[in-house]
Amino acid sequence: MLRRKLQSLVKQVVLLEKSEIEKLPYRPCVGVMLVNAEGHVFVGQRLDSPGPAWQMPQGGIELGELPLAAAVRELGEETGIDAANVSILAESAFWHRYDLPEVLVAKMWKGRFRGQEQKWYLMRLNGDDTLIDIATETPEFRRWTWMNPNDLVGNIVPFKREVYAKVLAEFLPIFGRSQVG
């Protein structure tokens, strides 16, 4: 009897937390799909995750900052690539949202956001891999690679896959299906 009451209480707390999460706003954010001359996409493996948490460069928009400026800043902060070494090919037509898994909401961004709302930019690296240095002032990635676009969505953490699929579908025609091998 006591066990059932305790289980019922735990379920109520989880539901309360879920309802509180739904009231939280989305964090304004940008993402960068960086492609090389071969049409492969830059992804980094996050330092703060023990698993293979691959993602493209992304991050929050600072107060008063324009999304494109935030995208260029985030690219530099996460990859060491200077704005002079990229060409901006496209901006996503829409802002894309994803929700964090409930277990991460309290851990990320001090519990202030339920997920992120992202404006994405397609950029091409104008140069070779020596322009990339993930050992930045505040590193986010433990390693990086160029990934075939066909492999991208399947290698991303599950809660971001839908956004990545939409961004890839929008940008792939721009950087060329003929380059995908």
JSON list of N, CA and C in Angstrom, two decimals, residues 45-53 142 157:
[
{"chain": "A", "resi": 45, "resn": "GLN", "atom": "N", "xyz": [32.42, 16.23, -32.03]},
{"chain": "A", "resi": 45, "resn": "GLN", "atom": "CA", "xyz": [31.94, 15.34, -30.97]},
{"chain": "A", "resi": 45, "resn": "GLN", "atom": "C", "xyz": [32.06, 16.11, -29.66]},
{"chain": "A", "resi": 46, "resn": "ARG", "atom": "N", "xyz": [30.92, 16.31, -28.99]},
{"chain": "A", "resi": 46, "resn": "ARG", "atom": "CA", "xyz": [30.87, 17.17, -27.80]},
{"chain": "A", "resi": 46, "resn": "ARG", "atom": "C", "xyz": [31.75, 16.64, -26.67]},
{"chain": "A", "resi": 47, "resn": "LEU", "atom": "N", "xyz": [32.41, 17.58, -26.00]},
{"chain": "A", "resi": 47, "resn": "LEU", "atom": "CA", "xyz": [33.25, 17.25, -24.84]},
{"chain": "A", "resi": 47, "resn": "LEU", "atom": "C", "xyz": [32.42, 16.83, -23.62]},
{"chain": "A", "resi": 48, "resn": "ASP", "atom": "N", "xyz": [31.25, 17.43, -23.48]},
{"chain": "A", "resi": 48, "resn": "ASP", "atom": "CA", "xyz": [30.46, 17.23, -22.26]},
{"chain": "A", "resi": 48, "resn": "ASP", "atom": "C", "xyz": [29.56, 16.00, -22.30]},
{"chain": "A", "resi": 49, "resn": "SER", "atom": "N", "xyz": [29.75, 15.14, -23.28]},
{"chain": "A", "resi": 49, "resn": "SER", "atom": "CA", "xyz": [28.94, 13.93, -23.38]},
{"chain": "A", "resi": 49, "resn": "SER", "atom": "C", "xyz": [29.85, 12.72, -23.50]},
{"chain": "A", "resi": 50, "resn": "PRO", "atom": "N", "xyz": [29.60, 11.68, -22.72]},
{"chain": "A", "resi": 50, "resn": "PRO", "atom": "CA", "xyz": [30.46, 10.50, -22.79]},
{"chain": "A", "resi": 50, "resn": "PRO", "atom": "C", "xyz": [30.25, 9.69, -24.08]},
{"chain": "A", "resi": 51, "resn": "GLY", "atom": "N", "xyz": [29.11, 9.86, -24.70]},
{"chain": "A", "resi": 51, "resn": "GLY", "atom": "CA", "xyz": [28.81, 9.11, -25.92]},
{"chain": "A", "resi": 51, "resn": "GLY", "atom": "C", "xyz": [29.26, 9.85, -27.16]},
{"chain": "A", "resi": 52, "resn": "PRO", "atom": "N", "xyz": [28.90, 9.33, -28.31]},
{"chain": "A", "resi": 52, "resn": "PRO", "atom": "CA", "xyz": [29.29, 9.94, -29.58]},
{"chain": "A", "resi": 52, "resn": "PRO", "atom": "C", "xyz": [28.33, 11.06, -29.99]},
{"chain": "A", "resi": 53, "resn": "ALA", "atom": "N", "xyz": [28.22, 12.09, -29.19]},
{"chain": "A", "resi": 53, "resn": "ALA", "atom": "CA", "xyz": [27.27, 13.18, -29.41]},
{"chain": "A", "resi": 53, "resn": "ALA", "atom": "C", "xyz": [27.81, 14.16, -30.46]},
{"chain": "A", "resi": 142, "resn": "ARG", "atom": "N", "xyz": [35.65, 17.32, -28.61]},
{"chain": "A", "resi": 142, "resn": "ARG", "atom": "CA", "xyz": [36.85, 16.52, -28.33]},
{"chain": "A", "resi": 142, "resn": "ARG", "atom": "C", "xyz": [37.53, 16.10, -29.63]},
{"chain": "A", "resi": 157, "resn": "VAL", "atom": "N", "xyz": [22.57, 13.22, -31.99]},
{"chain": "A", "resi": 157, "resn": "VAL", "atom": "CA", "xyz": [21.77, 12.78, -30.85]},
{"chain": "A", "resi": 157, "resn": "VAL", "atom": "C", "xyz": [20.30, 12.79, -31.25]}
]
